[in-house]
Coordinates of C-alpha atoms in Angstrom, one line a residue:
Chain A
X1 CA -212.9 -50.9 36.9
X2 CA -210.6 -53.1 38.9
X3 CA -211.3 -54.3 42.4
X4 CA -208.8 -52.7 44.6
X5 CA -209.6 -54.5 47.8
X6 CA -211.4 -57.8 48.1
X7 CA -212.2 -59.5 51.4
X8 CA -213.5 -63.0 51.1
X9 CA -215.1 -65.0 54.0
X10 CA -212.9 -63.1 56.4
X11 CA -213.2 -64.3 60.0
X12 CA -211.6 -62.3 62.8
X13 CA -211.8 -63.1 66.5
X14 CA -210.4 -61.5 69.6
X15 CA -210.3 -64.5 72.0
X16 CA -213.7 -65.9 72.2
X17 CA -215.3 -62.9 70.6
X18 CA -216.1 -63.2 66.9
X19 CA -215.7 -59.7 65.5
X20 CA -216.0 -60.5 61.8
X21 CA -217.9 -63.5 60.6
X22 CA -217.6 -64.6 57.0
X23 CA -217.1 -61.0 56.0
X24 CA -217.2 -60.2 52.3
X25 CA -216.3 -56.8 50.8
X26 CA -215.3 -55.6 47.3
X27 CA -214.0 -52.1 46.8
X28 CA -213.5 -50.6 43.3
X29 CA -210.8 -48.1 42.5
X30 CA -212.1 -44.6 43.0
X31 CA -215.0 -45.7 45.1
X32 CA -216.0 -43.8 48.3
X33 CA -217.5 -46.2 50.9
X34 CA -218.8 -45.1 54.2
X35 CA -219.3 -47.8 56.9
X36 CA -221.8 -47.1 59.6
X37 CA -223.1 -49.2 62.5
X38 CA -223.3 -49.4 66.3
X39 CA -220.1 -49.6 68.3
X40 CA -218.6 -53.1 68.5
X41 CA -220.1 -54.0 65.1
X42 CA -216.6 -54.5 63.6
X43 CA -216.4 -51.4 61.5
X44 CA -212.9 -50.4 62.6
X45 CA -211.7 -54.0 62.5
X46 CA -212.6 -54.1 58.7
X47 CA -210.2 -51.2 58.2
X48 CA -207.5 -52.7 60.4
X49 CA -207.7 -56.0 58.6
X50 CA -207.3 -54.3 55.2
X51 CA -203.9 -52.8 56.1
X52 CA -203.0 -55.9 58.2
X53 CA -202.8 -54.2 61.6
X54 CA -204.9 -57.1 62.6
X55 CA -204.1 -60.6 61.4
X56 CA -207.2 -62.6 60.3
X57 CA -208.1 -66.1 61.4
X58 CA -209.5 -67.3 58.1
X59 CA -210.6 -66.2 54.7
X60 CA -208.5 -64.1 52.4
X61 CA -207.8 -60.5 51.5
X62 CA -206.7 -59.3 48.0
X63 CA -205.1 -56.0 47.5
X64 CA -204.8 -54.7 43.9
X65 CA -205.4 -58.2 42.6
X66 CA -202.7 -59.8 44.8
X67 CA -203.7 -62.1 47.7
X68 CA -202.1 -61.1 51.0
X69 CA -200.2 -64.1 52.3
X70 CA -197.5 -64.9 54.8
X71 CA -195.0 -64.1 52.1
X72 CA -196.5 -60.6 51.5
X73 CA -194.1 -57.7 52.4
X74 CA -196.5 -56.0 54.8
X75 CA -194.4 -52.8 54.8
X76 CA -194.7 -52.5 51.0
X77 CA -198.5 -53.2 51.3
X78 CA -199.1 -50.7 54.0
X79 CA -197.2 -48.0 52.1
X80 CA -200.0 -48.1 49.6
X81 CA -202.8 -47.9 52.2
X82 CA -203.1 -44.6 54.0
X83 CA -204.7 -44.7 57.5
X84 CA -206.2 -42.0 59.6
X85 CA -206.9 -42.8 63.2
X86 CA -209.6 -41.6 65.6
X87 CA -206.9 -40.3 68.0
X88 CA -204.7 -38.8 65.3
X89 CA -201.6 -40.7 66.5
X90 CA -199.3 -37.9 65.4
X91 CA -195.7 -38.3 66.4
X92 CA -195.5 -35.9 69.4
X93 CA -191.7 -35.4 69.2
X94 CA -191.9 -34.1 65.6
X95 CA -193.2 -30.9 64.1
X96 CA -196.2 -31.0 61.7
X97 CA -193.7 -30.8 58.8
X98 CA -191.5 -33.6 60.2
X99 CA -194.6 -35.8 60.8
X100 CA -195.3 -35.6 57.1
X101 CA -191.7 -36.0 55.9
X102 CA -190.8 -38.8 58.2
X103 CA -192.2 -41.9 56.4
X104 CA -191.2 -40.8 52.8
X105 CA -187.7 -40.2 54.0
X106 CA -187.3 -43.3 56.2
X107 CA -189.3 -45.8 54.2
X108 CA -188.9 -44.6 50.7
X109 CA -185.5 -43.0 51.1
X110 CA -186.6 -39.7 49.5
X111 CA -184.2 -36.8 50.1
X112 CA -185.2 -34.3 52.8
X113 CA -185.5 -31.5 50.2
X114 CA -187.9 -33.4 48.0
X115 CA -189.9 -34.7 51.0
X116 CA -190.2 -31.2 52.5
X117 CA -191.4 -29.8 49.2
X118 CA -194.1 -32.4 48.9
X119 CA -195.0 -32.0 52.6
X120 CA -195.4 -28.3 52.3
X121 CA -197.7 -28.8 49.3
X122 CA -199.8 -31.3 51.3
X123 CA -199.9 -29.2 54.4
X124 CA -201.1 -26.3 52.2
X125 CA -203.7 -28.6 50.7
X126 CA -205.1 -29.3 54.2
X127 CA -204.9 -25.6 55.0
X128 CA -202.0 -25.7 57.5
X129 CA -199.3 -23.7 55.7
X130 CA -198.9 -21.6 58.8
X131 CA -198.5 -24.5 61.2
X132 CA -195.6 -26.4 59.6
X133 CA -193.2 -25.7 62.4
X134 CA -195.6 -26.4 65.3
X135 CA -195.6 -29.6 67.4
X136 CA -198.8 -31.6 67.6
X137 CA -199.5 -30.4 71.2
X138 CA -199.6 -26.8 69.9
X139 CA -202.3 -27.7 67.4
X140 CA -206.1 -28.1 67.9
X141 CA -207.6 -31.5 67.4
X142 CA -208.9 -30.6 64.0
X143 CA -205.5 -29.3 62.9
X144 CA -203.8 -32.4 64.2
X145 CA -206.2 -34.6 62.3
X146 CA -205.5 -32.6 59.1
X147 CA -201.8 -33.1 59.6
X148 CA -202.5 -36.8 60.0
X149 CA -204.3 -36.8 56.7
X150 CA -201.4 -35.0 55.0
X151 CA -199.0 -37.5 56.7
X152 CA -200.9 -40.4 55.2
X153 CA -201.1 -38.8 51.8
X154 CA -197.4 -38.2 51.7
X155 CA -196.9 -41.9 51.0
X156 CA -199.0 -41.4 47.9
X157 CA -201.4 -44.2 48.8
X158 CA -203.8 -46.0 46.5
X159 CA -206.5 -45.9 49.1
X160 CA -207.3 -44.0 52.3
X161 CA -208.9 -45.6 55.4
X162 CA -210.5 -43.3 57.9
X163 CA -211.2 -44.8 61.3
X164 CA -213.8 -42.5 63.0
X165 CA -211.7 -39.5 62.1
X166 CA -213.9 -36.9 63.8
X167 CA -215.1 -38.9 66.8
X168 CA -212.4 -37.4 69.1
X169 CA -213.0 -33.9 68.0
X170 CA -214.9 -31.0 69.6
X171 CA -218.1 -30.4 67.6
X172 CA -216.9 -27.1 66.2
X173 CA -213.7 -28.7 64.8
X174 CA -215.5 -31.6 62.9
X175 CA -216.3 -29.4 59.9
X176 CA -212.8 -28.6 58.9
X177 CA -211.7 -32.2 58.9
X178 CA -214.8 -33.3 56.9
X179 CA -214.1 -30.5 54.4
X180 CA -210.5 -31.8 53.9
X181 CA -212.0 -35.3 53.4
X182 CA -214.5 -34.0 50.8
X183 CA -211.8 -32.3 48.9
X184 CA -209.9 -35.6 48.9
X185 CA -212.9 -37.4 47.5
X186 CA -213.3 -34.8 44.8
X187 CA -209.7 -35.6 43.8
X188 CA -210.8 -39.1 43.1
X189 CA -209.1 -40.8 46.0
X190 CA -210.5 -44.3 46.9
X191 CA -211.8 -44.0 50.4
X192 CA -213.3 -46.1 53.1
X193 CA -214.6 -44.1 56.0
X194 CA -215.9 -45.4 59.3
X195 CA -218.0 -42.5 60.8
X196 CA -221.1 -41.4 62.6
X197 CA -221.3 -38.3 60.4
X198 CA -224.4 -39.1 58.3
X199 CA -224.4 -35.8 56.4
X200 CA -220.9 -36.6 55.2
X201 CA -222.0 -40.1 54.1
X202 CA -225.0 -38.6 52.2
X203 CA -222.9 -36.1 50.5
X204 CA -219.7 -38.0 49.6
X205 CA -220.4 -41.8 49.6
X206 CA -221.0 -43.8 46.5
X207 CA -222.0 -46.7 48.8
X208 CA -223.1 -46.9 52.4
X209 CA -222.5 -50.1 54.3
X210 CA -224.5 -50.8 57.5
X211 CA -222.7 -53.3 59.8
X212 CA -223.9 -55.0 62.9
X213 CA -222.4 -57.9 64.9
X214 CA -219.6 -58.5 62.5
X215 CA -221.7 -58.7 59.3
X216 CA -222.9 -56.4 56.6
X217 CA -226.6 -56.0 57.2
X218 CA -227.3 -54.0 54.2
X219 CA -225.6 -51.7 51.7
X220 CA -226.4 -49.4 48.9
X221 CA -226.4 -45.8 47.8
X222 CA -226.9 -43.3 50.6
X223 CA -230.5 -42.7 49.4
X224 CA -231.2 -46.4 49.5
X225 CA -229.8 -47.0 53.0
X226 CA -230.9 -43.7 54.6
X227 CA -234.3 -43.2 53.0
X228 CA -235.4 -46.7 52.3
X229 CA -233.6 -49.0 54.8
X230 CA -234.9 -52.6 54.4
X231 CA -233.8 -54.1 57.6
X232 CA -235.2 -53.6 61.0
X233 CA -231.7 -53.3 62.5
X234 CA -230.8 -50.5 60.1
X235 CA -234.0 -48.7 60.8
X236 CA -233.5 -48.9 64.5
X237 CA -229.9 -47.7 64.2
X238 CA -230.8 -44.8 62.0
X239 CA -233.6 -43.8 64.4
X240 CA -231.3 -43.9 67.4
X241 CA -228.6 -41.7 65.8
X242 CA -231.1 -39.1 64.5
X243 CA -232.2 -38.4 68.0
Chain B
X1 CA -164.6 -35.6 121.0
X2 CA -161.3 -35.2 119.4
X3 CA -162.0 -35.0 115.6
X4 CA -159.0 -34.2 113.5
X5 CA -159.8 -33.7 109.8
X6 CA -156.3 -32.4 109.0
X7 CA -155.2 -36.0 108.6
X8 CA -157.9 -36.7 106.0
X9 CA -157.0 -33.4 104.2
X10 CA -153.5 -34.6 103.9
X11 CA -154.8 -37.8 102.3
X12 CA -157.1 -36.0 99.9
X13 CA -155.1 -36.6 96.8
X14 CA -155.3 -40.3 97.5
X15 CA -159.1 -40.1 98.0
X16 CA -159.5 -38.2 94.8
X17 CA -157.7 -40.9 93.0
X18 CA -160.2 -43.3 94.5
X19 CA -163.0 -41.1 93.3
X20 CA -161.5 -41.3 89.8
X21 CA -161.5 -45.2 90.0
X22 CA -165.1 -45.1 91.3
X23 CA -166.1 -42.9 88.3
X24 CA -164.3 -45.2 85.9
X25 CA -166.0 -48.3 87.3
X26 CA -169.4 -46.6 87.3
X27 CA -169.0 -45.2 83.8
X28 CA -168.0 -48.5 82.1
X29 CA -170.5 -50.6 84.0
X30 CA -173.3 -48.2 83.2
X31 CA -172.2 -48.1 79.5
X32 CA -172.2 -51.9 79.3
X33 CA -175.3 -52.1 81.5
X34 CA -177.2 -49.9 79.0
X35 CA -176.2 -52.3 76.3
X36 CA -177.4 -55.3 78.3
X37 CA -180.5 -53.4 79.4
X38 CA -181.5 -52.3 75.9
X39 CA -180.9 -55.8 74.5
X40 CA -182.7 -57.3 77.5
X41 CA -185.7 -55.0 77.0
X42 CA -186.0 -55.8 73.3
X43 CA -185.8 -59.5 74.0
X44 CA -188.4 -59.2 76.7
X45 CA -190.8 -57.5 74.2
X46 CA -189.8 -59.8 71.4
X47 CA -192.4 -62.3 70.0
X48 CA -189.6 -64.9 70.0
X49 CA -190.3 -67.1 73.0
X50 CA -186.7 -68.2 73.5
X51 CA -185.3 -64.6 73.6
X52 CA -188.3 -63.6 75.8
X53 CA -187.6 -66.5 78.2
X54 CA -183.9 -65.8 78.3
X55 CA -184.4 -62.1 79.2
X56 CA -186.9 -63.1 81.8
X57 CA -184.5 -65.5 83.4
X58 CA -181.7 -62.8 83.3
X59 CA -183.8 -60.3 85.1
X60 CA -185.2 -62.8 87.6
X61 CA -181.9 -64.2 88.6
X62 CA -180.0 -61.0 88.9
X63 CA -182.8 -59.1 90.7
X64 CA -183.3 -62.0 93.1
X65 CA -179.6 -62.3 94.2
X66 CA -177.3 -59.8 96.0
X67 CA -174.9 -57.9 93.9
X68 CA -172.1 -58.8 96.3
X69 CA -172.7 -62.6 95.7
X70 CA -172.7 -62.0 92.0
X71 CA -169.4 -60.2 92.1
X72 CA -167.9 -62.9 94.4
X73 CA -169.0 -65.6 92.0
X74 CA -167.3 -63.8 89.1
X75 CA -164.1 -63.0 91.0
X76 CA -163.6 -65.8 93.5
X77 CA -165.8 -68.5 92.1
X78 CA -164.9 -68.6 88.4
X79 CA -161.2 -69.3 88.9
X80 CA -162.2 -72.7 90.2
X81 CA -163.6 -73.3 86.7
X82 CA -160.4 -72.1 85.1
X83 CA -161.7 -68.6 84.3
X84 CA -159.6 -66.0 85.9
X85 CA -160.8 -62.4 85.6
X86 CA -158.9 -59.4 86.7
X87 CA -160.5 -57.5 89.6
X88 CA -161.4 -54.6 87.3
X89 CA -163.0 -56.9 84.7
X90 CA -164.9 -58.8 87.3
X91 CA -166.0 -55.6 89.0
X92 CA -167.1 -53.7 85.9
X93 CA -168.7 -56.8 84.3
X94 CA -170.5 -57.8 87.5
X95 CA -171.9 -54.4 88.1
X96 CA -172.9 -54.1 84.4
X97 CA -174.7 -57.4 84.5
X98 CA -176.4 -56.3 87.7
X99 CA -177.5 -52.8 86.6
X100 CA -178.4 -54.2 83.2
X101 CA -181.2 -56.3 84.7
X102 CA -182.7 -53.3 86.3
X103 CA -182.2 -51.2 83.2
X104 CA -184.0 -54.0 81.2
X105 CA -187.1 -53.4 83.3
X106 CA -186.8 -49.6 83.1
X107 CA -186.5 -49.7 79.3
X108 CA -189.2 -52.3 78.8
X109 CA -191.6 -50.2 80.9
X110 CA -190.6 -47.1 79.0
X111 CA -191.3 -48.7 75.6
X112 CA -194.6 -50.1 76.8
X113 CA -195.6 -46.7 78.2
X114 CA -195.5 -45.2 74.7
X115 CA -199.0 -45.1 73.3
X116 CA -199.8 -48.1 71.2
X117 CA -201.2 -45.9 68.5
X118 CA -197.6 -44.7 67.8
X119 CA -196.5 -48.1 66.6
X120 CA -199.7 -48.5 64.6
X121 CA -199.3 -45.1 63.0
X122 CA -195.7 -45.8 62.0
X123 CA -196.5 -49.3 60.7
X124 CA -199.5 -48.0 58.8
X125 CA -197.0 -45.7 57.0
X126 CA -195.0 -48.7 55.9
X127 CA -192.2 -48.6 58.6
X128 CA -190.8 -51.9 59.7
X129 CA -190.3 -52.7 63.4
X130 CA -186.7 -51.4 63.5
X131 CA -187.6 -48.1 61.8
X132 CA -190.6 -47.6 64.2
X133 CA -188.4 -48.4 67.2
X134 CA -185.5 -46.1 66.3
X135 CA -187.4 -43.2 64.8
X136 CA -190.8 -43.1 66.6
X137 CA -191.0 -45.3 69.8
X138 CA -187.4 -45.0 70.9
X139 CA -187.2 -41.2 71.3
X140 CA -190.5 -41.1 73.1
X141 CA -189.5 -44.0 75.4
X142 CA -186.1 -42.5 76.1
X143 CA -187.8 -39.4 77.6
X144 CA -190.0 -41.6 79.8
X145 CA -187.0 -43.6 80.9
X146 CA -184.8 -40.7 82.0
X147 CA -186.0 -40.3 85.7
X148 CA -185.8 -44.0 86.5
X149 CA -182.5 -44.3 84.7
X150 CA -181.1 -41.5 86.7
X151 CA -182.1 -43.3 89.8
X152 CA -180.4 -46.5 88.5
X153 CA -177.2 -44.6 87.6
X154 CA -177.0 -43.2 91.2
X155 CA -177.6 -46.7 92.5
X156 CA -174.8 -48.1 90.4
X157 CA -172.4 -45.4 91.4
X158 CA -173.1 -46.2 95.1
X159 CA -173.0 -50.0 94.4
X160 CA -169.5 -49.5 93.0
X161 CA -168.3 -49.4 96.6
X162 CA -169.0 -53.1 96.7
X163 CA -166.3 -53.5 94.0
X164 CA -163.8 -52.8 96.9
X165 CA -164.6 -56.4 98.0
X166 CA -163.1 -57.8 94.9
X167 CA -160.0 -55.8 95.6
X168 CA -160.5 -52.8 93.4
X169 CA -159.0 -49.7 95.1
X170 CA -161.8 -47.3 94.4
X171 CA -163.0 -44.6 96.8
X172 CA -164.3 -46.8 99.6
X173 CA -161.3 -49.1 99.7
X174 CA -159.0 -46.1 99.5
X175 CA -160.8 -44.8 102.6
X176 CA -160.4 -48.1 104.4
X177 CA -156.7 -48.2 103.6
X178 CA -156.3 -44.7 105.1
X179 CA -158.0 -45.9 108.2
X180 CA -155.6 -48.8 108.6
X181 CA -152.8 -46.4 109.0
X182 CA -154.5 -43.4 110.7
X183 CA -157.2 -45.1 112.8
X184 CA -159.5 -42.1 112.0
X185 CA -162.7 -44.0 111.0
X186 CA -165.2 -41.3 111.6
X187 CA -163.3 -38.6 109.8
X188 CA -162.4 -40.8 106.8
X189 CA -165.9 -42.3 106.4
X190 CA -167.6 -39.0 106.6
X191 CA -165.3 -37.5 104.0
X192 CA -165.8 -40.6 101.8
X193 CA -169.6 -40.1 102.1
X194 CA -169.3 -36.4 101.2
X195 CA -167.3 -37.3 98.1
X196 CA -170.0 -39.8 97.0
X197 CA -172.6 -37.2 97.6
X198 CA -170.6 -34.7 95.5
X199 CA -170.2 -37.1 92.6
X200 CA -173.9 -38.0 92.6
X201 CA -175.0 -34.4 93.0
X202 CA -173.0 -33.3 89.9
X203 CA -174.7 -36.2 88.1
X204 CA -178.2 -35.3 89.4
X205 CA -177.8 -31.7 88.4
X206 CA -176.8 -32.7 84.9
X207 CA -179.7 -35.1 84.6
X208 CA -182.1 -32.5 85.8
X209 CA -180.9 -30.1 83.2
X210 CA -181.2 -32.7 80.5
X211 CA -184.7 -33.6 81.6
X212 CA -185.8 -30.0 81.6
X213 CA -184.2 -29.5 78.2
X214 CA -186.1 -32.4 76.7
X215 CA -189.4 -31.4 78.4
X216 CA -189.3 -28.2 76.5
X217 CA -189.1 -29.9 73.2

C-alpha cells in the first residue's frame, strides 16, 4: 500500500487565524476517510489544501509520492483529484451532459464523441440518464450533486474529496447522494469525506478523523471513534450531534 | 410661432449622412473600447501589481476628466508634441479610450459577480486560468454585463456628438452647418434629437431581444 496523500506539519492561516496547526495526515490508496468535527475546525481546509485551492504557509504536502512545490503543475495535479463541493458549483450555462464533458474536452483534449460516451456512462452510474439535457437549475439539489460527482469522475481521478456534499440538501434528498457515494466506495475509490452524516461514516469509512481547532483530536475505525471515544472533546461533539 | 420643417426635410439626405458618420464613430470606438475594457478588467483583476496599478490609473484618470478635454488633448494638444492625428482617428481613439475606462469597471464587476465557486470548480477539474475565464467565468460574466454595457453603448453613441468639436462632420455638426445657412435652430436641433433617439432605440430594442434570448438559456 502506497501513501497517496501525505501532509506533514502543514500550517494554514487566514490572516491572524490559524486554521491548521502542524497538521499531519497520511492517506493510503483505496482508503475511505471521513473527517468530522465542529464548524471552523479546519475540516474543509484540509481538503482545499490537498488540491491546492488554498496555499499553505508552511509544511509540505506529497501527492502520489511527489512533493508539491512551486514548480508543480497545479493543473496536472488537480486533474488527479476530484472535488465535490457543498454548493455543487455546477456550471449553470451548461447542461448536465456538458458539465461532465467540459473538463475532459478542454483540459485533456478528448474528442466530443468520446467525452460524451464516457459522460453518458457516468450519468447513468449516478442514476441520471434521463436528465442529461437538463440545465442545473432544472434539477433538484440531489440531482445537481450527483451531476457534480459525475463531473469530477469524468477526469478519472485517483482520489475524490467531498466537502460536506449533503449539507446544502433538503433532508429527503440526502439519501440519493449518499447512495451514489457508497457505490463509489464499493468500486474502490480513495475518498476523503467531510460530513455530518454519521451513519455514512459508520457504514463506509475505514477511518474516522475527529478534528477540532485545526488539529486531529483523535482518529480510528468508526467503532473506536463512535463507540469508545477517548477524548472529552470528541465525546462532547458526538453527544451534541446525536441530539 | 413660425416653424417650418420643410427646410429640414430638404436637408434630410445630409442629416442621414451625418447619422452614418455618427454610427461609424460609435461602432469603431465601442469596438476598440471593448478591447480596452476587457484588457483593463483583466489587468484590474490580475495578481500582477504593475498591471493592476496601470489599469487603476487608466480608469481613475479617464473617469475623472471630461471626455471633451480628452479629445482636445488628442486633437489639438498632441500636434505640439509632433503627433498629428486626423480628426477621425483622434475622435474614435479618444472616445474608445473614454468608454474603455467605463467598460473596464463594468466587466470587472461582472467577473466579480460570478460565484467564486465557479472558478474553484473549474480549477479543481484541472482547468488553467485562461480556460476557466473563457469557458466558465466569461460566458456567465457576459450575461451579467449586458444591461450596464447597453447603457454604456448608448452613452457612447450620444457622446459621439462631442466629436463634432474635433471637426468630424457627424450628425450634430451636420445639423449645425445646416443652421448656419438656414437659421432654423429649433427645427434642426429637434430633428437631430429625434435621429439620435431613433438610432438608440433601434439599438435598445436589439439589446432587449438579445438579453431575453440569453435569459431563456
